[in-house]
């Protein structure tokens, strides 16, 4: 998602992207960095603990920090923002820079379509080979497409199930397979809300 605004002849181009890890955030930043720009300021929030900002040569606390503040205040996580500034010849002062950098991130978020994530579990569903094909089709039709499949003595499907839907999923699985499948909840993760 991109959005551009102009403040006293300086152009501020904001790009937002998903980032599930610091490596993904750094890769997005590297791809968005413009050598011909005056500044490429960045901020990202990963999960609930990792929060980083960089002013890229702007006066301390006038670019990355206000960008990060907007992301946090608006409740976003697993997102990275890069604001590329093309200097227009007019100094904005510290307050003007804070408003410009925070403002362009806020305006870009207003145009974005956020995805609400909910806590989930990675569930391993095992069944015999004779019934695996039908179960795979049923899983896809139920909105739980397999994330991985392991063919051993039995076939094991890994599916993500929202925490709130685990009891209903196990009931559905028992009915759909006439009790032939077993489900073992595993690691926690987040999935888009449905």
Backbone as JSON Lines, residues from 0, in Angstrom:
{"i":0,"aa":"X","n":[0.84,-1.17,0.0],"ca":[0.0,0.0,0.0],"c":[0.89,1.23,0.0]}
{"i":1,"aa":"X","n":[0.61,2.16,-0.89],"ca":[1.38,3.4,-0.97],"c":[0.45,4.6,-0.97]}
{"i":2,"aa":"X","n":[0.98,5.7,-0.44],"ca":[0.26,6.98,-0.45],"c":[1.31,8.09,-0.42]}
{"i":3,"aa":"X","n":[1.04,9.15,-1.14],"ca":[1.98,10.29,-1.17],"c":[1.25,11.57,-0.79]}
{"i":4,"aa":"X","n":[1.98,12.41,-0.06],"ca":[1.45,13.72,0.29],"c":[2.58,14.75,0.12]}
{"i":5,"aa":"X","n":[2.2,16.01,0.02],"ca":[3.18,17.08,-0.12],"c":[3.0,18.06,1.03]}
{"i":6,"aa":"X","n":[4.1,18.43,1.65],"ca":[4.08,19.41,2.74],"c":[5.15,20.45,2.43]}
{"i":7,"aa":"X","n":[4.72,21.66,2.14],"ca":[5.6,22.78,1.82],"c":[6.69,22.37,0.82]}
{"i":8,"aa":"X","n":[6.26,21.82,-0.27],"ca":[7.06,21.42,-1.42],"c":[7.91,20.17,-1.2]}
{"i":9,"aa":"X","n":[7.93,19.59,-0.01],"ca":[8.59,18.3,0.2],"c":[7.57,17.21,-0.07]}
{"i":10,"aa":"X","n":[8.0,16.17,-0.79],"ca":[7.13,15.03,-1.06],"c":[7.42,13.93,-0.05]}
{"i":11,"aa":"X","n":[6.36,13.37,0.52],"ca":[6.46,12.27,1.48],"c":[5.69,11.09,0.9]}
{"i":12,"aa":"X","n":[6.41,10.02,0.56],"ca":[5.82,8.82,-0.02],"c":[5.9,7.71,1.01]}
{"i":13,"aa":"X","n":[4.72,7.24,1.47],"ca":[4.67,6.19,2.48],"c":[4.31,4.86,1.82]}
{"i":14,"aa":"X","n":[5.06,3.82,2.16],"ca":[4.76,2.46,1.72],"c":[4.58,1.6,2.96]}
{"i":15,"aa":"X","n":[3.5,0.84,3.02],"ca":[3.23,-0.09,4.11],"c":[3.27,-1.51,3.58]}
{"i":16,"aa":"X","n":[3.77,-2.43,4.41],"ca":[3.79,-3.82,4.01],"c":[3.69,-4.73,5.21]}
{"i":17,"aa":"X","n":[3.28,-5.97,4.99],"ca":[3.22,-6.94,6.08],"c":[4.63,-7.4,6.46]}
{"i":18,"aa":"X","n":[4.84,-7.68,7.73],"ca":[6.14,-8.17,8.19],"c":[5.92,-9.05,9.41]}
{"i":19,"aa":"X","n":[6.11,-10.33,9.23],"ca":[5.94,-11.26,10.34],"c":[7.21,-11.49,11.13]}
{"i":20,"aa":"X","n":[8.33,-10.91,10.65],"ca":[9.61,-11.05,11.35],"c":[10.47,-9.83,11.04]}
{"i":21,"aa":"X","n":[11.52,-9.66,11.82],"ca":[12.44,-8.54,11.56],"c":[13.11,-8.71,10.2]}
{"i":22,"aa":"X","n":[13.39,-9.94,9.81],"ca":[14.01,-10.19,8.5],"c":[13.1,-9.71,7.38]}
{"i":23,"aa":"X","n":[11.79,-10.0,7.49],"ca":[10.84,-9.54,6.47],"c":[10.75,-8.02,6.46]}
{"i":24,"aa":"X","n":[10.79,-7.4,7.63],"ca":[10.74,-5.94,7.71],"c":[11.97,-5.33,7.05]}
{"i":25,"aa":"X","n":[13.15,-5.87,7.35],"ca":[14.39,-5.35,6.75],"c":[14.41,-5.54,5.24]}
{"i":26,"aa":"X","n":[13.87,-6.66,4.76],"ca":[13.82,-6.89,3.31],"c":[12.89,-5.88,2.64]}
{"i":27,"aa":"X","n":[11.75,-5.59,3.26],"ca":[10.82,-4.6,2.71],"c":[11.48,-3.23,2.67]}
{"i":28,"aa":"X","n":[12.16,-2.88,3.76],"ca":[12.85,-1.59,3.83],"c":[13.9,-1.48,2.74]}
{"i":29,"aa":"X","n":[14.7,-2.52,2.56],"ca":[15.74,-2.51,1.53],"c":[15.15,-2.34,0.14]}
{"i":30,"aa":"X","n":[14.01,-3.0,-0.1],"ca":[13.38,-2.91,-1.42],"c":[12.77,-1.53,-1.67]}
{"i":31,"aa":"X","n":[12.36,-0.84,-0.61],"ca":[11.71,0.48,-0.75],"c":[12.69,1.64,-0.69]}
{"i":32,"aa":"X","n":[13.92,1.41,-0.26],"ca":[14.91,2.48,-0.11],"c":[15.21,3.1,-1.47]}
{"i":33,"aa":"X","n":[15.13,4.42,-1.55],"ca":[15.39,5.14,-2.79],"c":[16.66,5.96,-2.63]}
{"i":34,"aa":"X","n":[17.64,5.69,-3.48],"ca":[18.92,6.38,-3.4],"c":[18.8,7.86,-3.73]}
{"i":35,"aa":"X","n":[17.83,8.24,-4.55],"ca":[17.69,9.64,-4.96],"c":[16.89,10.47,-3.95]}
{"i":36,"aa":"X","n":[16.43,9.84,-2.87],"ca":[15.61,10.55,-1.87],"c":[16.49,11.23,-0.84]}
{"i":37,"aa":"X","n":[15.93,12.24,-0.19],"ca":[16.65,12.91,0.9],"c":[16.73,12.0,2.12]}
{"i":38,"aa":"X","n":[15.63,11.29,2.43],"ca":[15.57,10.42,3.6],"c":[14.65,9.26,3.31]}
{"i":39,"aa":"X","n":[14.97,8.09,3.91],"ca":[14.12,6.9,3.87],"c":[13.92,6.48,5.32]}
{"i":40,"aa":"X","n":[12.91,7.02,5.97],"ca":[12.67,6.76,7.39],"c":[11.77,5.55,7.55]}
{"i":41,"aa":"X","n":[11.98,4.81,8.64],"ca":[11.29,3.54,8.78],"c":[10.75,3.33,10.2]}
{"i":42,"aa":"X","n":[9.75,2.47,10.28],"ca":[9.21,2.02,11.56],"c":[8.54,0.68,11.33]}
{"i":43,"aa":"X","n":[8.67,-0.21,12.32],"ca":[7.93,-1.46,12.22],"c":[7.58,-1.99,13.59]}
{"i":44,"aa":"X","n":[6.49,-2.77,13.6],"ca":[6.0,-3.44,14.8],"c":[5.83,-4.9,14.43]}
{"i":45,"aa":"X","n":[6.52,-5.77,15.17],"ca":[6.41,-7.21,14.95],"c":[5.86,-7.81,16.24]}
{"i":46,"aa":"X","n":[4.71,-8.45,16.15],"ca":[4.1,-9.05,17.33],"c":[3.8,-8.0,18.38]}
{"i":47,"aa":"X","n":[4.02,-8.36,19.64],"ca":[3.74,-7.42,20.73],"c":[5.0,-6.87,21.37]}
{"i":48,"aa":"X","n":[6.17,-7.34,20.95],"ca":[7.41,-6.93,21.62],"c":[8.38,-6.13,20.76]}
{"i":49,"aa":"X","n":[8.47,-6.4,19.48],"ca":[9.48,-5.76,18.66],"c":[8.92,-4.5,18.03]}
{"i":50,"aa":"X","n":[9.56,-3.37,18.36],"ca":[9.16,-2.06,17.84],"c":[10.43,-1.29,17.53]}
{"i":51,"aa":"X","n":[10.61,-0.93,16.27],"ca":[11.83,-0.22,15.88],"c":[11.5,0.93,14.96]}
{"i":52,"aa":"X","n":[12.34,1.96,15.05],"ca":[12.16,3.15,14.2],"c":[13.54,3.71,13.86]}
{"i":53,"aa":"X","n":[13.63,4.34,12.69],"ca":[14.88,4.94,12.25],"c":[14.59,6.27,11.57]}
{"i":54,"aa":"X","n":[15.29,7.33,11.98],"ca":[15.09,8.67,11.44],"c":[15.88,8.92,10.15]}
{"i":55,"aa":"X","n":[16.83,8.06,9.8],"ca":[17.61,8.16,8.57],"c":[18.12,9.59,8.3]}
{"i":56,"aa":"X","n":[18.72,10.2,9.29],"ca":[19.34,11.5,9.09],"c":[18.47,12.69,9.44]}
{"i":57,"aa":"X","n":[17.19,12.5,9.63],"ca":[16.34,13.59,10.09],"c":[16.69,13.85,11.56]}
{"i":58,"aa":"X","n":[16.39,15.03,12.11],"ca":[16.68,15.27,13.52],"c":[16.05,14.2,14.4]}
{"i":59,"aa":"X","n":[16.78,13.77,15.42],"ca":[16.35,12.67,16.29],"c":[14.93,12.79,16.78]}
{"i":60,"aa":"X","n":[14.15,11.73,16.59],"ca":[12.78,11.66,17.08],"c":[11.75,12.37,16.24]}
{"i":61,"aa":"X","n":[12.12,12.88,15.06],"ca":[11.16,13.64,14.25],"c":[10.56,12.85,13.09]}
{"i":62,"aa":"X","n":[11.03,11.63,12.87],"ca":[10.54,10.87,11.72],"c":[10.11,9.46,12.12]}
{"i":63,"aa":"X","n":[11.08,8.6,12.43],"ca":[10.76,7.22,12.77],"c":[9.88,7.08,13.98]}
{"i":64,"aa":"X","n":[10.14,7.86,15.02],"ca":[9.35,7.76,16.24],"c":[7.89,8.14,16.02]}
{"i":65,"aa":"X","n":[7.59,9.28,15.35],"ca":[6.17,9.56,15.1],"c":[5.5,8.51,14.2]}
{"i":66,"aa":"X","n":[6.25,7.94,13.27],"ca":[5.71,6.87,12.43],"c":[5.34,5.67,13.3]}
{"i":67,"aa":"X","n":[6.26,5.28,14.18],"ca":[6.03,4.15,15.07],"c":[4.86,4.42,16.01]}
{"i":68,"aa":"X","n":[4.79,5.64,16.52],"ca":[3.69,6.01,17.41],"c":[2.33,5.82,16.74]}
{"i":69,"aa":"X","n":[2.23,6.18,15.47],"ca":[0.96,6.02,14.74],"c":[0.61,4.53,14.62]}
{"i":70,"aa":"X","n":[1.59,3.7,14.25],"ca":[1.32,2.27,14.11],"c":[0.82,1.68,15.43]}
{"i":71,"aa":"X","n":[1.48,2.04,16.53],"ca":[1.11,1.5,17.84],"c":[-0.24,2.04,18.29]}
{"i":72,"aa":"X","n":[-0.44,3.35,18.18],"ca":[-1.69,3.97,18.62],"c":[-2.89,3.41,17.86]}
{"i":73,"aa":"X","n":[-2.68,3.09,16.58],"ca":[-3.78,2.56,15.76],"c":[-3.96,1.05,15.93]}
{"i":74,"aa":"X","n":[-3.1,0.41,16.74],"ca":[-3.25,-1.01,17.05],"c":[-2.74,-1.96,15.99]}
{"i":75,"aa":"X","n":[-1.77,-1.54,15.19],"ca":[-1.25,-2.4,14.13],"c":[-0.05,-3.2,14.63]}
{"i":76,"aa":"X","n":[0.09,-4.42,14.13],"ca":[1.24,-5.26,14.41],"c":[1.59,-6.01,13.13]}
{"i":77,"aa":"X","n":[2.8,-6.53,13.1],"ca":[3.3,-7.27,11.93],"c":[3.2,-6.41,10.67]}
{"i":78,"aa":"X","n":[3.64,-5.16,10.81],"ca":[3.59,-4.2,9.71],"c":[4.86,-3.36,9.72]}
{"i":79,"aa":"X","n":[5.27,-2.95,8.52],"ca":[6.43,-2.08,8.35],"c":[6.01,-0.87,7.52]}
{"i":80,"aa":"X","n":[6.55,0.29,7.89],"ca":[6.28,1.53,7.15],"c":[7.6,2.15,6.74]}
{"i":81,"aa":"X","n":[7.68,2.57,5.48],"ca":[8.83,3.3,4.97],"c":[8.3,4.6,4.39]}
{"i":82,"aa":"X","n":[8.82,5.73,4.88],"ca":[8.45,7.03,4.32],"c":[9.69,7.61,3.65]}
{"i":83,"aa":"X","n":[9.57,7.8,2.35],"ca":[10.63,8.37,1.54],"c":[10.33,9.84,1.36]}
{"i":84,"aa":"X","n":[11.31,10.68,1.75],"ca":[11.12,12.12,1.64],"c":[12.02,12.68,0.54]}
{"i":85,"aa":"X","n":[11.39,13.47,-0.33],"ca":[12.12,14.24,-1.34],"c":[12.03,15.7,-0.9]}
{"i":86,"aa":"X","n":[13.15,16.26,-0.47],"ca":[13.2,17.61,0.1],"c":[12.8,18.64,-0.95]}
{"i":87,"aa":"X","n":[11.93,19.57,-0.54],"ca":[11.43,20.58,-1.46],"c":[12.04,21.95,-1.29]}
{"i":88,"aa":"X","n":[13.05,22.09,-0.42],"ca":[13.73,23.36,-0.28],"c":[13.27,24.21,0.88]}
{"i":89,"aa":"X","n":[12.2,23.81,1.57],"ca":[11.68,24.57,2.71],"c":[11.86,23.73,3.98]}
{"i":90,"aa":"X","n":[12.56,24.3,4.98],"ca":[12.74,23.59,6.25],"c":[11.41,23.55,7.0]}
{"i":91,"aa":"X","n":[11.07,22.41,7.56],"ca":[9.8,22.23,8.24],"c":[9.89,22.41,9.75]}
{"i":92,"aa":"X","n":[11.08,22.35,10.31],"ca":[11.23,22.4,11.76],"c":[10.84,21.07,12.37]}
{"i":93,"aa":"X","n":[11.19,20.89,13.64],"ca":[10.93,19.6,14.31],"c":[9.44,19.28,14.34]}
{"i":94,"aa":"X","n":[8.61,20.24,14.73],"ca":[7.16,19.98,14.8],"c":[6.57,19.66,13.44]}
{"i":95,"aa":"X","n":[7.03,20.37,12.41],"ca":[6.54,20.11,11.06],"c":[6.92,18.73,10.57]}
{"i":96,"aa":"X","n":[8.15,18.29,10.89],"ca":[8.58,16.95,10.49],"c":[7.76,15.88,11.21]}
{"i":97,"aa":"X","n":[7.53,16.06,12.51],"ca":[6.73,15.09,13.28],"c":[5.34,14.97,12.66]}
{"i":98,"aa":"X","n":[4.71,16.11,12.36],"ca":[3.36,16.09,11.77],"c":[3.38,15.46,10.37]}
{"i":99,"aa":"X","n":[4.39,15.77,9.58],"ca":[4.45,15.25,8.21],"c":[4.65,13.74,8.18]}
{"i":100,"aa":"X","n":[5.64,13.25,8.95],"ca":[5.91,11.81,8.94],"c":[4.77,11.01,9.58]}
{"i":101,"aa":"X","n":[4.3,11.45,10.73],"ca":[3.17,10.77,11.37],"c":[1.91,10.87,10.54]}
{"i":102,"aa":"X","n":[1.71,12.04,9.93],"ca":[0.51,12.26,9.13],"c":[0.43,11.38,7.9]}
{"i":103,"aa":"X","n":[1.54,11.23,7.18],"ca":[1.49,10.42,5.96],"c":[1.27,8.94,6.29]}
{"i":104,"aa":"X","n":[1.82,8.47,7.42],"ca":[1.57,7.09,7.83],"c":[0.1,6.92,8.2]}
{"i":105,"aa":"X","n":[-0.45,7.87,8.94],"ca":[-1.86,7.82,9.32],"c":[-2.78,7.83,8.1]}
{"i":106,"aa":"X","n":[-2.48,8.7,7.13],"ca":[-3.29,8.78,5.91],"c":[-3.21,7.47,5.11]}
{"i":107,"aa":"X","n":[-2.02,6.86,5.09],"ca":[-1.86,5.6,4.36],"c":[-2.65,4.48,5.06]}
{"i":108,"aa":"X","n":[-2.6,4.45,6.39],"ca":[-3.38,3.45,7.13],"c":[-4.87,3.62,6.88]}
{"i":109,"aa":"X","n":[-5.32,4.88,6.74],"ca":[-6.73,5.14,6.45],"c":[-7.15,4.5,5.13]}
{"i":110,"aa":"X","n":[-6.23,4.38,4.19],"ca":[-6.53,3.83,2.87],"c":[-6.31,2.32,2.8]}
{"i":111,"aa":"X","n":[-5.66,1.76,3.8],"ca":[-5.34,0.33,3.81],"c":[-6.54,-0.5,4.24]}
{"i":112,"aa":"X","n":[-6.51,-1.76,3.89],"ca":[-7.53,-2.72,4.33],"c":[-6.87,-3.65,5.34]}
{"i":113,"aa":"X","n":[-6.96,-3.3,6.63],"ca":[-6.29,-4.14,7.63],"c":[-6.93,-5.51,7.75]}
{"i":114,"aa":"X","n":[-6.13,-6.46,8.17],"ca":[-6.6,-7.82,8.39],"c":[-6.53,-8.09,9.88]}
{"i":115,"aa":"X","n":[-7.66,-8.43,10.48],"ca":[-7.7,-8.75,11.9],"c":[-7.24,-10.19,12.08]}
{"i":116,"aa":"X","n":[-6.27,-10.37,12.95],"ca":[-5.74,-11.7,13.22],"c":[-6.26,-12.19,14.57]}
{"i":117,"aa":"X","n":[-6.48,-13.5,14.67],"ca":[-6.96,-14.1,15.91],"c":[-6.02,-15.23,16.32]}
{"i":118,"aa":"X","n":[-5.92,-15.51,17.63],"ca":[-5.08,-16.63,18.08],"c":[-5.62,-17.95,17.53]}
{"i":119,"aa":"X","n":[-4.68,-18.83,17.19],"ca":[-5.05,-20.13,16.61],"c":[-4.05,-21.19,17.06]}
{"i":120,"aa":"X","n":[-4.35,-22.41,16.72],"ca":[-3.46,-23.55,16.99],"c":[-3.2,-24.28,15.68]}
{"i":121,"aa":"X","n":[-1.98,-24.76,15.54],"ca":[-1.64,-25.63,14.42],"c":[-2.03,-27.04,14.86]}
{"i":122,"aa":"X","n":[-3.03,-27.61,14.2],"ca":[-3.57,-28.91,14.59],"c":[-3.08,-29.96,13.6]}
{"i":123,"aa":"X","n":[-2.56,-31.06,14.12],"ca":[-2.16,-32.18,13.27],"c":[-3.3,-33.19,13.25]}
{"i":124,"aa":"X","n":[-3.84,-33.42,12.07],"ca":[-4.95,-34.35,11.88],"c":[-4.4,-35.59,11.18]}
{"i":125,"aa":"X","n":[-4.55,-36.75,11.8],"ca":[-4.04,-37.99,11.2],"c":[-5.2,-38.91,10.85]}
{"i":126,"aa":"X","n":[-5.02,-39.61,9.72],"ca":[-6.03,-40.55,9.23],"c":[-5.32,-41.58,8.35]}
{"i":127,"aa":"X","n":[-5.97,-42.74,8.15],"ca":[-5.37,-43.77,7.31],"c":[-5.37,-43.32,5.83]}
{"i":128,"aa":"X","n":[-4.52,-43.95,5.06],"ca":[-4.36,-43.57,3.65],"c":[-5.64,-43.71,2.84]}
{"i":129,"aa":"X","n":[-6.45,-44.69,3.15],"ca":[-7.67,-44.95,2.38],"c":[-8.67,-43.79,2.46]}
{"i":130,"aa":"X","n":[-8.65,-43.04,3.54],"ca":[-9.62,-41.95,3.72],"c":[-9.0,-40.56,3.62]}
{"i":131,"aa":"X","n":[-7.71,-40.5,3.33],"ca":[-6.99,-39.21,3.32],"c":[-7.46,-38.27,2.21]}
{"i":132,"aa":"X","n":[-7.71,-38.8,1.04],"ca":[-8.13,-37.95,-0.08],"c":[-9.43,-37.23,0.19]}
{"i":133,"aa":"X","n":[-10.4,-37.98,0.67],"ca":[-11.69,-37.36,0.99],"c":[-11.55,-36.34,2.11]}
{"i":134,"aa":"X","n":[-10.75,-36.67,3.15],"ca":[-10.56,-35.74,4.26],"c":[-9.89,-34.46,3.77]}
{"i":135,"aa":"X","n":[-8.92,-34.59,2.9],"ca":[-8.26,-33.39,2.37],"c":[-9.27,-32.49,1.67]}
{"i":136,"aa":"X","n":[-10.13,-33.07,0.85],"ca":[-11.17,-32.27,0.17],"c":[-12.12,-31.63,1.19]}
{"i":137,"aa":"X","n":[-12.52,-32.4,2.2],"ca":[-13.42,-31.87,3.23],"c":[-12.76,-30.74,4.02]}
{"i":138,"aa":"X","n":[-11.46,-30.88,4.31],"ca":[-10.74,-29.82,5.03],"c":[-10.74,-28.52,4.21]}
{"i":139,"aa":"X","n":[-10.45,-28.65,2.93],"ca":[-10.44,-27.45,2.06],"c":[-11.83,-26.81,2.0]}
{"i":140,"aa":"X","n":[-12.86,-27.63,1.87],"ca":[-14.22,-27.11,1.77],"c":[-14.67,-26.46,3.09]}
{"i":141,"aa":"X","n":[-14.11,-26.91,4.2],"ca":[-14.51,-26.39,5.52],"c":[-13.79,-25.09,5.87]}
{"i":142,"aa":"X","n":[-12.87,-24.64,5.03],"ca":[-12.11,-23.43,5.33],"c":[-10.86,-23.69,6.14]}
{"i":143,"aa":"X","n":[-10.43,-24.94,6.2],"ca":[-9.2,-25.31,6.91],"c":[-8.26,-26.03,5.95]}
{"i":144,"aa":"X","n":[-7.79,-25.35,4.92],"ca":[-6.91,-26.03,3.96],"c":[-5.62,-26.48,4.63]}
{"i":145,"aa":"X","n":[-5.15,-27.66,4.29],"ca":[-3.9,-28.15,4.88],"c":[-2.72,-27.23,4.57]}
{"i":146,"aa":"X","n":[-1.91,-26.97,5.59],"ca":[-0.69,-26.17,5.41],"c":[0.47,-27.1,5.07]}
{"i":147,"aa":"X","n":[0.34,-28.35,5.4],"ca":[1.36,-29.33,5.12],"c":[0.77,-30.72,5.22]}
{"i":148,"aa":"X","n":[1.4,-31.66,4.52],"ca":[0.93,-33.06,4.53],"c":[2.16,-33.94,4.68]}
{"i":149,"aa":"X","n":[2.05,-34.95,5.56],"ca":[3.14,-35.9,5.75],"c":[2.57,-37.3,5.55]}
{"i":150,"aa":"X","n":[3.18,-38.02,4.61],"ca":[2.73,-39.38,4.32],"c":[3.67,-40.37,5.01]}
{"i":151,"aa":"X","n":[3.18,-40.98,6.06],"ca":[3.93,-42.02,6.79],"c":[3.05,-43.23,6.91]}
{"i":152,"aa":"X","n":[3.04,-43.87,8.09],"ca":[2.13,-44.98,8.32],"c":[0.69,-44.52,8.16]}
{"i":153,"aa":"X","n":[0.45,-43.27,8.55],"ca":[-0.83,-42.61,8.33],"c":[-0.55,-41.28,7.65]}
{"i":154,"aa":"X","n":[-1.58,-40.65,7.16],"ca":[-1.41,-39.33,6.55],"c":[-1.7,-38.29,7.63]}
{"i":155,"aa":"X","n":[-0.77,-37.33,7.76],"ca":[-0.92,-36.28,8.77],"c":[-1.05,-34.94,8.06]}
{"i":156,"aa":"X","n":[-2.16,-34.26,8.3],"ca":[-2.41,-32.93,7.74],"c":[-2.18,-31.9,8.85]}
{"i":157,"aa":"X","n":[-1.5,-30.8,8.53],"ca":[-1.39,-29.69,9.47],"c":[-2.36,-28.62,9.03]}
{"i":158,"aa":"X","n":[-3.26,-28.23,9.93],"ca":[-4.24,-27.19,9.64],"c":[-4.25,-26.17,10.76]}
{"i":159,"aa":"X","n":[-4.53,-24.92,10.42],"ca":[-4.64,-23.86,11.42],"c":[-6.11,-23.7,11.8]}
{"i":160,"aa":"X","n":[-6.38,-23.71,13.09],"ca":[-7.74,-23.59,13.6],"c":[-7.76,-22.5,14.67]}
{"i":161,"aa":"X","n":[-8.66,-21.54,14.51],"ca":[-8.79,-20.48,15.51],"c":[-9.08,-21.11,16.87]}
{"i":162,"aa":"X","n":[-8.45,-20.55,17.92],"ca":[-8.64,-21.07,19.29],"c":[-10.13,-21.21,19.61]}
{"i":163,"aa":"X","n":[-10.89,-20.19,19.25],"ca":[-12.33,-20.21,19.58],"c":[-13.08,-21.3,18.81]}
{"i":164,"aa":"X","n":[-12.51,-21.78,17.71],"ca":[-13.17,-22.79,16.9],"c":[-12.69,-24.2,17.12]}
{"i":165,"aa":"X","n":[-11.75,-24.42,18.05],"ca":[-11.21,-25.76,18.27],"c":[-12.27,-26.79,18.66]}
{"i":166,"aa":"X","n":[-13.15,-26.51,19.62],"ca":[-14.16,-27.53,19.97],"c":[-15.06,-27.88,18.77]}
{"i":167,"aa":"X","n":[-15.49,-26.87,18.03],"ca":[-16.33,-27.13,16.87],"c":[-15.6,-27.89,15.79]}
{"i":168,"aa":"X","n":[-14.3,-27.61,15.63],"ca":[-13.5,-28.31,14.63],"c":[-13.38,-29.79,14.97]}
{"i":169,"aa":"X","n":[-13.1,-30.1,16.23],"ca":[-12.94,-31.51,16.59],"c":[-14.27,-32.26,16.46]}
{"i":170,"aa":"X","n":[-15.39,-31.59,16.77],"ca":[-16.71,-32.23,16.57],"c":[-16.95,-32.47,15.08]}
{"i":171,"aa":"X","n":[-16.65,-31.46,14.26],"ca":[-16.82,-31.59,12.81],"c":[-15.97,-32.73,12.27]}
{"i":172,"aa":"X","n":[-14.71,-32.8,12.73],"ca":[-13.78,-33.83,12.26],"c":[-14.29,-35.22,12.6]}
{"i":173,"aa":"X","n":[-14.8,-35.39,13.81],"ca":[-15.33,-36.7,14.22],"c":[-16.51,-37.1,13.35]}
{"i":174,"aa":"X","n":[-17.38,-36.14,13.05],"ca":[-18.55,-36.44,12.21],"c":[-18.14,-36.71,10.77]}
{"i":175,"aa":"X","n":[-17.25,-35.86,10.22],"ca":[-16.84,-35.97,8.82],"c":[-16.08,-37.25,8.52]}
{"i":176,"aa":"X","n":[-15.39,-37.79,9.52],"ca":[-14.57,-38.98,9.28],"c":[-15.11,-40.22,10.0]}
{"i":177,"aa":"X","n":[-16.31,-40.11,10.56],"ca":[-16.9,-41.21,11.34],"c":[-15.93,-41.69,12.42]}
{"i":178,"aa":"X","n":[-15.22,-40.74,13.02],"ca":[-14.3,-41.06,14.12],"c":[-12.98,-41.66,13.69]}
{"i":179,"aa":"X","n":[-12.69,-41.7,12.39],"ca":[-11.45,-42.33,11.9],"c":[-10.21,-41.44,12.09]}
{"i":180,"aa":"X","n":[-10.4,-40.12,12.22],"ca":[-9.27,-39.2,12.3],"c":[-9.02,-38.79,13.75]}
{"i":181,"aa":"X","n":[-7.77,-38.47,14.02],"ca":[-7.39,-37.95,15.34],"c":[-6.83,-36.54,15.16]}
{"i":182,"aa":"X","n":[-7.07,-35.69,16.14],"ca":[-6.58,-34.3,16.07],"c":[-5.71,-34.03,17.29]}
{"i":183,"aa":"X","n":[-4.53,-33.47,17.06],"ca":[-3.61,-33.12,18.15],"c":[-3.22,-31.64,18.01]}
{"i":184,"aa":"X","n":[-3.76,-30.77,18.9],"ca":[-3.38,-29.37,18.86],"c":[-1.89,-29.19,19.14]}
{"i":185,"aa":"X","n":[-1.29,-28.25,18.42],"ca":[0.14,-28.01,18.59],"c":[0.45,-26.55,18.86]}
{"i":186,"aa":"X","n":[1.42,-26.04,18.15],"ca":[1.93,-24.68,18.37],"c":[0.88,-23.61,18.13]}
{"i":187,"aa":"X","n":[1.02,-22.52,18.86],"ca":[0.14,-21.38,18.68],"c":[0.61,-20.5,17.55]}
{"i":188,"aa":"X","n":[-0.32,-19.85,16.89],"ca":[-0.04,-18.91,15.82],"c":[-1.25,-17.99,15.68]}
{"i":189,"aa":"X","n":[-1.23,-17.09,14.73],"ca":[-2.35,-16.22,14.47],"c":[-2.8,-16.41,13.02]}
{"i":190,"aa":"X","n":[-4.11,-16.36,12.82],"ca":[-4.68,-16.51,11.48],"c":[-5.67,-15.36,11.25]}
{"i":191,"aa":"X","n":[-5.95,-15.04,10.0],"ca":[-6.95,-14.01,9.74],"c":[-8.32,-14.4,10.29]}
{"i":192,"aa":"X","n":[-9.01,-13.43,10.88],"ca":[-10.36,-13.68,11.39],"c":[-11.29,-13.91,10.21]}
{"i":193,"aa":"X","n":[-12.28,-14.76,10.41],"ca":[-13.23,-15.03,9.34],"c":[-14.55,-14.37,9.62]}
